[in-house]
Amino acid sequence: MSAHETALTKSLDGILTHRAQSGLPLLAIDGPFLSSPTDFFSNDYLSLSTNPCLRELFLQKALSAPRLFGATGCRLGPGNGEAYRALEERLAGFFQSPDALLCTSGCVANEAFWSTVPQPGDVLIFDQLIHSSIREGVRLSQIPKDMQYTFRHNSMPGFKRCLEDALKKHHARIVQGTGTVFVAVESLYSMDGDFSPLEDIVRTVEALVPTGHAHIFVDEAHTSGVFGPDGRGYVALLGLRGRIHTMMHTLGKAWGHRGAVLLTSPTVRKYIINYAKAFGYTTTMAHMDVYVLNSCLDIISGSKGQELRNKLVHIVQYAHTHLQNALRRLPAQIISLTLLSTHLSESDLDRAAAKRRAELKLHSPVIPLLTPHAVELADHLVGCGYNAAAVTYPAVKVSRVRIIVHAGNTEEEVDRFVEQVVEWATAKMQTIGQVGKRVGEVSGDSHKGRSNGNGRGVKGRL
């Protein structure tokens, strides 16, 4: 047995084979590598990663930079410097937060916070569709399962029931003691493209939880740079500054680069620095990242950033309208924009929150194309030159191809993409119809052939 053929590799190969045989996708990153000029699948909402203005700004800063490459250590060691702290202070000022802590990714930021900040005796309440990095942080935390509560996605009645139940069961720890109720939500959920009813969540927490005993955490990964004044995010758009305790903004989506920042109090920042292994044992982002992110902030906070956001709003609205009109005539069993099987029941709908979203004119750049044939649709789009990928179970319960509209997209690009989707769906509908017809014919022939001896089929006997 060679070094590459061991009991372990056989075991792993068996698991991978079973995964494929059970219908789960066997993921790979080895190609084909597509470089379609039309992007409907990356998280580059403002199209900043290919923006020539950002490139020029960065190169201007880089030419005079004393260091550009690796930090060669963590922030607690040699990988620290004035530039990192200066960027944190600038980000804290931009987001109007008491303090800020840079992290190498959103996953690291979420894990660093949730694995350390909640204390024994605290209660955690989070949306059932919260990001897996928050769940991983919670798994590593000191909070036992019976102190963790999950509420139905975006359901205000469900959230209130969870909160009331937690306060009732842990009254002594929370109301009469030193415990804290932690609430975790995302501003925009990246798989369904829907917004959190954050205003009502905040009002409910403030009404039910004693002052000083709540900590609301908002993951703004998919709204940072896109929504709110100057792109400061969903919390800023809703005017909730000072009522949200911690926010996490990723810098690798609308910001067009990489990294993340936790926006929180000086005390929480200091605690994470001292206790979070995900932060303390990670090499600091490279020096060049600081210059890139400062350049990103120059654009996002300025007139160019607002111009890009205006373009994004227009093309997102156009894409929603065009897709709705084009897919309306197709059966939902083939493709749909609506989560028919997973919507909240009528009694569970928060009409006030829905009305509020309409008032704010919120249009999500994330649009899921829901279909049980997601892999086939993705393959069709790849064949058309798009860098598409199917999202299936266990990542989501309802399979889909998720598209993301960007500021750099044009109406003509949307038109062409929708045409390709409709072409596939129409062909799929015809194929299913033909198969159904053949099955019906075979079934009919089978019934005709079953005689009871007097020339009548089974139906005649019944």
CSV table of C-alpha atoms in Angstrom, one decimal:
chain,number,residue,atom,x,y,z
A,1,MET,CA,0.0,0.0,0.0
A,2,SER,CA,1.5,3.3,-1.1
A,3,ALA,CA,1.6,6.5,1.0
A,4,HIS,CA,-1.4,7.7,-0.9
A,5,GLU,CA,-3.4,4.5,-0.5
A,6,THR,CA,-4.1,4.1,3.1
A,7,ALA,CA,-7.0,3.0,5.3
A,8,LEU,CA,-7.9,6.7,5.7
A,9,THR,CA,-8.0,7.5,2.0
A,10,LYS,CA,-10.2,4.4,1.4
A,11,SER,CA,-12.5,5.5,4.2
A,12,LEU,CA,-12.7,9.0,2.8
A,13,ASP,CA,-13.3,7.8,-0.8
A,14,GLY,CA,-16.1,5.6,0.5
A,15,ILE,CA,-17.8,8.6,2.2
A,16,LEU,CA,-17.4,10.7,-1.0
A,17,THR,CA,-18.8,7.9,-3.1
A,18,HIS,CA,-21.8,7.5,-0.8
A,19,ARG,CA,-22.4,11.2,-1.0
A,20,ALA,CA,-22.5,11.1,-4.7
A,21,GLN,CA,-24.8,8.0,-4.8
A,22,SER,CA,-27.2,9.6,-2.3
A,23,GLY,CA,-27.8,12.5,-4.7
A,24,LEU,CA,-25.8,15.1,-2.9
A,25,PRO,CA,-23.5,17.2,-5.1
A,26,LEU,CA,-19.8,16.3,-5.1
A,27,LEU,CA,-18.2,19.7,-5.1
A,28,ALA,CA,-14.9,20.5,-6.9
A,29,ILE,CA,-12.8,23.6,-7.5
A,30,ASP,CA,-10.6,22.2,-10.2
A,31,GLY,CA,-12.4,23.6,-13.2
A,32,PRO,CA,-13.8,24.4,-15.7
A,33,PHE,CA,-12.7,28.0,-15.1
A,34,LEU,CA,-15.0,30.5,-16.8
A,35,SER,CA,-14.3,34.1,-17.2
A,36,SER,CA,-17.6,35.4,-18.5
A,37,PRO,CA,-17.6,39.2,-19.0
A,38,THR,CA,-21.2,39.1,-17.7
A,39,ASP,CA,-21.2,38.6,-13.9
A,40,PHE,CA,-24.5,37.4,-12.3
A,41,PHE,CA,-23.0,35.2,-9.6
A,42,SER,CA,-20.3,36.9,-7.6
A,43,ASN,CA,-20.8,39.0,-4.4
A,44,ASP,CA,-19.3,42.0,-6.1
A,45,TYR,CA,-22.5,44.1,-5.8
A,46,LEU,CA,-20.9,47.5,-6.7
A,47,SER,CA,-18.6,45.9,-9.4
A,48,LEU,CA,-15.7,47.4,-7.4
A,49,SER,CA,-13.3,44.6,-7.9
A,50,THR,CA,-13.0,45.5,-11.6
A,51,ASN,CA,-13.5,49.2,-11.2
A,52,PRO,CA,-10.6,51.2,-12.8
A,53,CYS,CA,-11.1,54.1,-10.3
A,54,LEU,CA,-10.3,51.7,-7.4
A,55,ARG,CA,-7.3,50.3,-9.3
A,56,GLU,CA,-5.9,53.8,-9.8
A,57,LEU,CA,-6.5,54.9,-6.2
A,58,PHE,CA,-4.8,51.8,-4.9
A,59,LEU,CA,-1.8,52.1,-7.2
A,60,GLN,CA,-1.3,55.8,-6.1
A,61,LYS,CA,-1.2,54.7,-2.5
A,62,ALA,CA,0.9,51.6,-3.1
A,63,LEU,CA,3.6,53.4,-5.0
A,64,SER,CA,4.5,55.4,-1.9
A,65,ALA,CA,3.9,52.6,0.6
A,66,PRO,CA,6.9,51.4,2.7
A,67,ARG,CA,5.5,47.8,2.9
A,68,LEU,CA,2.9,46.0,0.7
A,69,PHE,CA,3.2,42.3,1.4
A,70,GLY,CA,2.7,39.9,4.2
A,71,ALA,CA,2.3,41.1,7.8
A,72,THR,CA,4.4,38.1,8.9
A,73,GLY,CA,2.5,37.6,12.1
A,74,CYS,CA,-0.7,38.1,14.1
A,75,ARG,CA,-1.8,41.4,15.6
A,76,LEU,CA,-0.7,40.2,19.0
A,77,GLY,CA,2.8,39.7,17.7
A,78,PRO,CA,4.9,41.3,14.9
A,79,GLY,CA,1.9,41.5,12.5
A,80,ASN,CA,0.7,44.8,13.9
A,81,GLY,CA,1.2,48.4,13.0
A,82,GLU,CA,-0.2,51.9,13.0
A,83,ALA,CA,-1.8,51.5,9.6
A,84,TYR,CA,-4.1,48.7,10.9
A,85,ARG,CA,-5.3,50.7,13.9
A,86,ALA,CA,-5.7,53.8,11.7
A,87,LEU,CA,-8.0,51.9,9.3
A,88,GLU,CA,-10.0,50.6,12.3
A,89,GLU,CA,-10.5,54.1,13.6
A,90,ARG,CA,-11.5,55.3,10.1
A,91,LEU,CA,-14.0,52.4,9.8
A,92,ALA,CA,-15.4,53.1,13.3
A,93,GLY,CA,-15.9,56.7,12.3
A,94,PHE,CA,-17.5,55.9,8.9
A,95,PHE,CA,-19.9,53.4,10.5
A,96,GLN,CA,-20.5,55.6,13.5
A,97,SER,CA,-19.5,52.9,15.9
A,98,PRO,CA,-17.7,53.2,19.3
A,99,ASP,CA,-14.8,51.0,18.1
A,100,ALA,CA,-13.8,48.5,15.4
A,101,LEU,CA,-11.7,45.4,15.0
A,102,LEU,CA,-10.3,44.2,11.7
A,103,CYS,CA,-10.5,40.5,10.9
A,104,THR,CA,-9.3,38.4,8.0
A,105,SER,CA,-12.8,37.3,6.9
A,106,GLY,CA,-16.4,37.5,7.9
A,107,CYS,CA,-16.2,33.8,9.1
A,108,VAL,CA,-13.3,34.6,11.4
A,109,ALA,CA,-15.1,37.7,12.7
A,110,ASN,CA,-18.3,35.7,13.5
A,111,GLU,CA,-16.5,32.8,15.0
A,112,ALA,CA,-14.2,35.1,17.1
A,113,PHE,CA,-17.2,37.0,18.6
A,114,TRP,CA,-19.6,34.1,19.2
A,115,SER,CA,-17.1,31.6,20.5
A,116,THR,CA,-15.9,34.0,23.3
A,117,VAL,CA,-18.2,37.0,24.1
A,118,PRO,CA,-21.4,35.1,25.4
A,119,GLN,CA,-20.8,34.1,29.0
A,120,PRO,CA,-22.1,31.2,31.1
A,121,GLY,CA,-25.7,31.9,32.0
A,122,ASP,CA,-26.3,34.0,28.9
A,123,VAL,CA,-29.1,33.1,26.4
A,124,LEU,CA,-28.7,33.0,22.6
A,125,ILE,CA,-31.6,33.5,20.2
A,126,PHE,CA,-31.0,33.4,16.5
A,127,ASP,CA,-32.8,33.1,13.2
A,128,GLN,CA,-33.0,29.5,11.8
A,129,LEU,CA,-31.2,30.6,8.6
A,130,ILE,CA,-28.3,32.4,10.4
A,131,HIS,CA,-24.9,32.0,8.7
A,132,SER,CA,-23.0,28.8,9.5
A,133,SER,CA,-20.0,30.7,10.8
A,134,ILE,CA,-22.2,32.1,13.6
A,135,ARG,CA,-23.5,28.6,14.4
A,136,GLU,CA,-19.9,27.4,14.4
A,137,GLY,CA,-18.9,30.1,16.9
A,138,VAL,CA,-21.9,29.3,19.1
A,139,ARG,CA,-20.8,25.6,19.0
A,140,LEU,CA,-17.5,26.6,20.4
A,141,SER,CA,-19.0,28.9,23.0
A,142,GLN,CA,-19.7,28.3,26.7
A,143,ILE,CA,-23.4,28.3,26.2
A,144,PRO,CA,-25.2,24.9,26.5
A,145,LYS,CA,-27.9,23.7,24.1
A,146,ASP,CA,-30.7,24.4,26.5
A,147,MET,CA,-29.7,28.1,26.5
A,148,GLN,CA,-29.9,28.4,22.7
A,149,TYR,CA,-33.1,29.2,20.9
A,150,THR,CA,-33.9,29.3,17.2
A,151,PHE,CA,-36.9,31.0,15.7
A,152,ARG,CA,-38.6,30.5,12.4
A,153,HIS,CA,-36.9,32.5,9.6
A,154,ASN,CA,-38.0,36.2,9.8
A,155,SER,CA,-41.0,35.4,11.9
A,156,MET,CA,-41.8,38.1,14.4
A,157,PRO,CA,-44.4,35.9,16.2
A,158,GLY,CA,-41.8,33.1,16.3
A,159,PHE,CA,-39.1,35.5,17.6
A,160,LYS,CA,-41.4,36.9,20.3
A,161,ARG,CA,-42.4,33.4,21.5
A,162,CYS,CA,-38.7,32.4,21.7
A,163,LEU,CA,-37.8,35.5,23.7
A,164,GLU,CA,-40.7,35.2,26.1
A,165,ASP,CA,-40.0,31.5,26.6
A,166,ALA,CA,-36.3,32.2,27.3
A,167,LEU,CA,-37.1,35.0,29.8
A,168,LYS,CA,-39.6,32.7,31.5
A,169,LYS,CA,-37.3,29.8,31.8
A,170,HIS,CA,-34.2,31.8,32.8
A,171,HIS,CA,-35.9,34.6,34.7
A,172,ALA,CA,-33.5,34.5,37.6
A,173,ARG,CA,-30.4,34.6,35.4
A,174,ILE,CA,-31.6,37.4,33.1
A,175,VAL,CA,-34.2,39.5,34.8
A,176,GLN,CA,-32.8,39.2,38.4
A,177,GLY,CA,-29.2,38.3,37.7
A,178,THR,CA,-26.3,39.3,35.5
A,179,GLY,CA,-27.2,37.3,32.4
A,180,THR,CA,-27.5,38.7,28.8
A,181,VAL,CA,-29.9,37.8,26.0
A,182,PHE,CA,-28.0,37.6,22.7
A,183,VAL,CA,-29.9,38.0,19.5
A,184,ALA,CA,-28.3,37.2,16.1
A,185,VAL,CA,-29.8,38.0,12.7
A,186,GLU,CA,-28.5,38.9,9.3
A,187,SER,CA,-29.5,42.1,7.6
A,188,LEU,CA,-30.0,40.4,4.2
A,189,TYR,CA,-30.1,36.6,4.0
A,190,SER,CA,-27.8,35.6,1.1
A,191,MET,CA,-29.7,32.4,0.0
A,192,ASP,CA,-33.3,33.7,0.0
A,193,GLY,CA,-32.5,37.4,-0.7
A,194,ASP,CA,-34.9,38.6,2.0
A,195,PHE,CA,-34.4,41.3,4.7
A,196,SER,CA,-34.6,40.9,8.4
A,197,PRO,CA,-37.5,42.6,10.2
A,198,LEU,CA,-34.9,44.3,12.3
A,199,GLU,CA,-36.9,47.3,13.5
A,200,ASP,CA,-39.5,45.1,15.1
A,201,ILE,CA,-36.9,42.8,16.6
A,202,VAL,CA,-35.2,45.8,18.3
A,203,ARG,CA,-38.6,47.1,19.5
A,204,THR,CA,-39.5,43.7,20.9
A,205,VAL,CA,-36.2,43.2,22.7
A,206,GLU,CA,-36.4,46.7,24.2
A,207,ALA,CA,-39.9,46.1,25.4
A,208,LEU,CA,-39.3,42.7,27.0
A,209,VAL,CA,-35.7,42.5,28.1
A,210,PRO,CA,-34.6,44.6,31.1
A,211,THR,CA,-32.4,47.5,30.1
A,212,GLY,CA,-28.7,46.5,30.0
A,213,HIS,CA,-29.5,42.7,29.6
A,214,ALA,CA,-29.6,42.4,25.8
A,215,HIS,CA,-27.0,42.3,23.0
A,216,ILE,CA,-28.2,42.5,19.4
A,217,PHE,CA,-25.7,41.3,16.8
A,218,VAL,CA,-26.4,42.1,13.1
A,219,ASP,CA,-24.4,40.4,10.3
A,220,GLU,CA,-24.3,43.0,7.5
A,221,ALA,CA,-22.3,41.0,5.1
A,222,HIS,CA,-24.7,41.5,2.2
A,223,THR,CA,-25.8,45.1,2.9
A,224,SER,CA,-22.4,46.8,3.6
A,225,GLY,CA,-21.6,49.4,1.0
A,226,VAL,CA,-25.0,48.8,-0.7
A,227,PHE,CA,-27.7,50.3,1.6
A,228,GLY,CA,-28.0,53.2,3.9
A,229,PRO,CA,-26.5,56.7,3.8
A,230,ASP,CA,-23.1,56.6,2.1
A,231,GLY,CA,-23.4,52.8,2.0
A,232,ARG,CA,-23.2,52.4,5.8
A,233,GLY,CA,-25.6,49.5,5.7
A,234,TYR,CA,-29.0,48.3,6.8
A,235,VAL,CA,-28.8,49.4,10.4
A,236,ALA,CA,-27.9,52.9,9.3
A,237,LEU,CA,-30.8,52.9,6.7
A,238,LEU,CA,-33.3,52.0,9.5
A,239,GLY,CA,-31.8,54.7,11.8
A,240,LEU,CA,-31.0,52.1,14.5
A,241,ARG,CA,-27.5,53.4,15.4
A,242,GLY,CA,-27.0,53.1,19.1
A,243,ARG,CA,-29.6,50.4,19.5
A,244,ILE,CA,-27.5,47.6,17.8
A,245,HIS,CA,-24.7,46.5,20.0
A,246,THR,CA,-22.4,44.7,17.5
A,247,MET,CA,-22.3,44.7,13.7
A,248,MET,CA,-20.2,42.6,11.4
A,249,HIS,CA,-19.4,44.1,8.0
A,250,THR,CA,-17.5,42.0,5.4
A,251,LEU,CA,-15.1,43.8,3.1
A,252,GLY,CA,-15.1,41.1,0.4
A,253,LYS,CA,-18.5,41.6,-1.2
A,254,ALA,CA,-19.7,45.1,-2.1
A,255,TRP,CA,-16.3,46.4,-1.0
A,256,GLY,CA,-14.6,44.3,-3.7
A,257,HIS,CA,-11.7,43.0,-1.7
A,258,ARG,CA,-11.4,40.8,1.4
A,259,GLY,CA,-11.5,40.9,5.2
A,260,ALA,CA,-14.2,42.0,7.7
A,261,VAL,CA,-14.7,44.4,10.6
A,262,LEU,CA,-16.5,44.0,13.9
A,263,LEU,CA,-18.1,47.2,15.0
A,264,THR,CA,-18.7,47.1,18.7
A,265,SER,CA,-17.8,48.6,22.1
A,266,PRO,CA,-14.2,49.1,23.2
A,267,THR,CA,-14.8,46.5,26.0
A,268,VAL,CA,-16.0,43.8,23.6
A,269,ARG,CA,-13.1,44.6,21.2
A,270,LYS,CA,-10.6,44.2,24.0
A,271,TYR,CA,-12.2,40.9,25.2
A,272,ILE,CA,-12.1,39.4,21.7
A,273,ILE,CA,-8.4,40.4,21.3
A,274,ASN,CA,-7.6,38.7,24.6
A,275,TYR,CA,-9.7,35.5,24.3
A,276,ALA,CA,-10.7,34.7,20.7
A,277,LYS,CA,-8.4,32.1,19.2
A,278,ALA,CA,-9.8,32.7,15.7
A,279,PHE,CA,-8.5,36.3,16.0
A,280,GLY,CA,-5.3,35.8,18.0
A,281,TYR,CA,-3.8,32.9,16.1
A,282,THR,CA,-4.5,34.2,12.6
A,283,THR,CA,-1.9,36.0,10.6
A,284,THR,CA,-2.9,39.6,10.0
A,285,MET,CA,-4.1,40.7,6.6
A,286,ALA,CA,-1.3,41.9,4.3
A,287,HIS,CA,-0.2,45.5,4.3
A,288,MET,CA,-1.5,46.0,0.8
A,289,ASP,CA,-5.0,45.1,2.1
A,290,VAL,CA,-5.0,48.3,4.2
A,291,TYR,CA,-4.3,50.4,1.2
A,292,VAL,CA,-6.9,48.6,-0.9
A,293,LEU,CA,-9.6,49.0,1.8
A,294,ASN,CA,-8.8,52.6,2.3
A,295,SER,CA,-9.2,53.1,-1.4
A,296,CYS,CA,-12.5,51.2,-1.3
A,297,LEU,CA,-13.7,53.4,1.5
A,298,ASP,CA,-12.7,56.5,-0.5
A,299,ILE,CA,-15.1,55.4,-3.3
A,300,ILE,CA,-17.9,53.9,-1.2
A,301,SER,CA,-18.2,57.0,1.0
A,302,GLY,CA,-18.0,59.5,-1.9
A,303,SER,CA,-20.0,60.6,-4.9
A,304,LYS,CA,-18.7,57.7,-7.0
A,305,GLY,CA,-20.1,55.2,-4.4
A,306,GLN,CA,-23.5,56.9,-4.6
A,307,GLU,CA,-23.4,56.7,-8.3
A,308,LEU,CA,-22.8,53.0,-8.2
A,309,ARG,CA,-25.5,52.4,-5.6
A,310,ASN,CA,-28.0,54.3,-7.9
A,311,LYS,CA,-27.0,52.1,-10.8
A,312,LEU,CA,-27.5,49.0,-8.7
A,313,VAL,CA,-31.0,50.1,-7.5
A,314,HIS,CA,-32.0,50.6,-11.1
A,315,ILE,CA,-30.7,47.4,-12.5
A,316,VAL,CA,-32.0,45.3,-9.6
A,317,GLN,CA,-35.5,46.7,-10.1
A,318,TYR,CA,-35.2,46.0,-13.8
A,319,ALA,CA,-34.0,42.4,-13.2
A,320,HIS,CA,-36.8,41.7,-10.7
A,321,THR,CA,-39.5,43.0,-13.0
A,322,HIS,CA,-38.1,41.3,-16.1
A,323,LEU,CA,-37.7,37.9,-14.3
A,324,GLN,CA,-41.2,38.1,-12.8
A,325,ASN,CA,-42.8,38.8,-16.1
A,326,ALA,CA,-40.8,36.1,-18.0
A,327,LEU,CA,-41.3,33.4,-15.4
A,328,ARG,CA,-44.9,34.1,-14.6
A,329,ARG,CA,-46.2,31.8,-17.5
A,330,LEU,CA,-44.0,28.9,-16.4
A,331,PRO,CA,-45.1,26.3,-13.8
A,332,ALA,CA,-43.6,26.7,-10.4
A,333,GLN,CA,-42.7,23.0,-10.5
A,334,ILE,CA,-40.1,23.9,-13.1
A,335,ILE,CA,-38.9,27.3,-11.9
A,336,SER,CA,-40.1,30.0,-9.5
A,337,LEU,CA,-39.0,33.2,-7.7
A,338,THR,CA,-41.1,32.4,-4.7
A,339,LEU,CA,-40.5,29.9,-1.9
A,340,LEU,CA,-44.0,28.4,-2.2
A,341,SER,CA,-43.3,25.5,0.1
A,342,THR,CA,-41.5,27.3,2.8
A,343,HIS,CA,-43.4,30.6,3.1
A,344,LEU,CA,-44.7,31.4,6.6
A,345,SER,CA,-48.4,30.6,7.1
A,346,GLU,CA,-50.8,33.5,6.8
A,347,SER,CA,-51.2,33.7,10.6
A,348,ASP,CA,-47.4,33.9,10.9
A,349,LEU,CA,-46.9,36.7,8.5
A,350,ASP,CA,-45.7,40.0,9.8
A,351,ARG,CA,-47.7,42.3,7.6
A,352,ALA,CA,-46.3,45.4,9.3
A,353,ALA,CA,-42.8,44.4,8.5
A,354,ALA,CA,-43.7,43.7,4.9
A,355,LYS,CA,-45.4,47.1,4.6
A,356,ARG,CA,-42.3,48.7,6.1
A,357,ARG,CA,-40.0,47.0,3.5
A,358,ALA,CA,-42.3,48.3,0.8
A,359,GLU,CA,-42.1,51.8,2.2
A,360,LEU,CA,-38.3,51.7,2.2
A,361,LYS,CA,-38.4,50.4,-1.4
A,362,LEU,CA,-36.0,47.6,-0.6
A,363,HIS,CA,-35.1,45.5,-3.6
A,364,SER,CA,-32.6,42.7,-3.0
A,365,PRO,CA,-29.8,42.2,-5.4
A,366,VAL,CA,-29.9,38.5,-4.5
A,367,ILE,CA,-32.5,36.6,-6.6
A,368,PRO,CA,-32.9,32.9,-6.1
A,369,LEU,CA,-34.2,30.9,-9.1
A,370,LEU,CA,-35.9,28.1,-7.3
A,371,THR,CA,-36.1,24.8,-9.1
A,372,PRO,CA,-35.9,21.1,-8.3
A,373,HIS,CA,-33.7,20.9,-11.4
A,374,ALA,CA,-31.0,23.3,-10.2
A,375,VAL,CA,-28.1,21.3,-11.3
A,376,GLU,CA,-29.5,21.0,-14.8
A,377,LEU,CA,-30.2,24.8,-15.0
A,378,ALA,CA,-26.7,25.6,-13.8
A,379,ASP,CA,-25.2,23.2,-16.4
A,380,HIS,CA,-27.2,25.0,-19.1
A,381,LEU,CA,-26.0,28.4,-17.9
A,382,VAL,CA,-22.4,27.2,-17.8
A,383,GLY,CA,-22.8,26.0,-21.4
A,384,CYS,CA,-24.0,29.6,-22.2
A,385,GLY,CA,-20.8,31.0,-20.7
A,386,TYR,CA,-22.0,32.0,-17.3
A,387,ASN,CA,-20.1,31.1,-14.1
A,388,ALA,CA,-23.2,29.5,-12.6
A,389,ALA,CA,-23.5,27.0,-9.7
A,390,ALA,CA,-26.4,25.1,-8.2
A,391,VAL,CA,-27.2,25.4,-4.5
A,392,THR,CA,-28.7,22.2,-3.2
A,393,TYR,CA,-29.4,20.3,0.0
A,394,PRO,CA,-27.9,20.4,2.6
A,395,ALA,CA,-27.0,24.1,2.0
A,396,VAL,CA,-30.6,24.9,1.4
A,397,LYS,CA,-33.9,22.9,1.7
A,398,VAL,CA,-35.2,24.1,-1.7
A,399,SER,CA,-32.6,23.8,-4.5
A,400,ARG,CA,-31.8,26.9,-6.6
A,401,VAL,CA,-29.5,28.8,-8.8
A,402,ARG,CA,-28.8,32.0,-7.0
A,403,ILE,CA,-28.2,35.1,-9.1
A,404,ILE,CA,-26.8,38.4,-7.9
A,405,VAL,CA,-27.3,41.6,-9.8
A,406,HIS,CA,-24.4,44.1,-9.9
A,407,ALA,CA,-24.0,47.8,-10.5
A,408,GLY,CA,-22.0,47.0,-13.6
A,409,ASN,CA,-24.7,44.9,-15.2
A,410,THR,CA,-26.7,46.4,-18.1
A,411,GLU,CA,-30.4,46.0,-19.2
A,412,GLU,CA,-29.2,44.2,-22.3
A,413,GLU,CA,-27.2,41.7,-20.1
A,414,VAL,CA,-30.3,41.0,-18.0
A,415,ASP,CA,-32.4,40.5,-21.1
A,416,ARG,CA,-29.9,37.9,-22.5
A,417,PHE,CA,-29.7,36.1,-19.2
A,418,VAL,CA,-33.5,35.9,-18.8
A,419,GLU,CA,-33.8,34.6,-22.3
A,420,GLN,CA,-31.4,31.8,-21.5
A,421,VAL,CA,-33.3,30.9,-18.4
A,422,VAL,CA,-36.6,30.9,-20.2
A,423,GLU,CA,-35.1,28.8,-23.0
A,424,TRP,CA,-34.0,26.2,-20.5
A,425,ALA,CA,-37.3,26.2,-18.6
A,426,THR,CA,-39.4,25.9,-21.7
A,427,ALA,CA,-37.3,23.0,-23.0
A,428,LYS,CA,-37.5,21.3,-19.5
A,429,MET,CA,-41.3,21.7,-19.5
A,430,GLN,CA,-41.6,20.1,-22.9
A,431,THR,CA,-39.4,17.2,-21.9
A,432,ILE,CA,-41.4,16.5,-18.7
A,433,GLY,CA,-44.6,16.7,-20.8
A,434,GLN,CA,-43.3,14.2,-23.3
A,435,VAL,CA,-42.1,11.8,-20.6
A,436,GLY,CA,-45.5,12.1,-18.8
A,437,LYS,CA,-47.3,11.4,-22.1
A,438,ARG,CA,-45.1,8.3,-22.7
A,439,VAL,CA,-45.7,7.0,-19.2
A,440,GLY,CA,-49.4,7.5,-19.7
A,441,GLU,CA,-49.3,5.6,-22.9
A,442,VAL,CA,-47.4,2.7,-21.4
A,443,SER,CA,-49.7,2.7,-18.4
A,444,GLY,CA,-52.7,2.6,-20.7
A,445,ASP,CA,-51.3,-0.3,-22.8
A,446,SER,CA,-50.5,-2.2,-19.5
A,447,HIS,CA,-54.1,-1.8,-18.3
A,448,LYS,CA,-55.5,-2.9,-21.7
A,449,GLY,CA,-53.4,-6.0,-21.6
A,450,ARG,CA,-54.8,-7.2,-18.2
A,451,SER,CA,-57.8,-9.2,-19.1
A,452,ASN,CA,-60.1,-11.2,-16.7
A,453,GLY,CA,-61.0,-13.7,-19.4
A,454,ASN,CA,-64.1,-12.0,-20.7
A,455,GLY,CA,-62.3,-9.4,-22.8
A,456,ARG,CA,-62.5,-6.6,-20.1
A,457,GLY,CA,-59.5,-5.0,-18.4
A,458,VAL,CA,-58.9,-4.4,-14.7
A,459,LYS,CA,-61.1,-1.3,-14.8
A,460,GLY,CA,-63.9,-3.5,-16.1
A,461,ARG,CA,-63.6,-5.8,-13.2
A,462,LEU,CA,-63.9,-3.1,-10.5
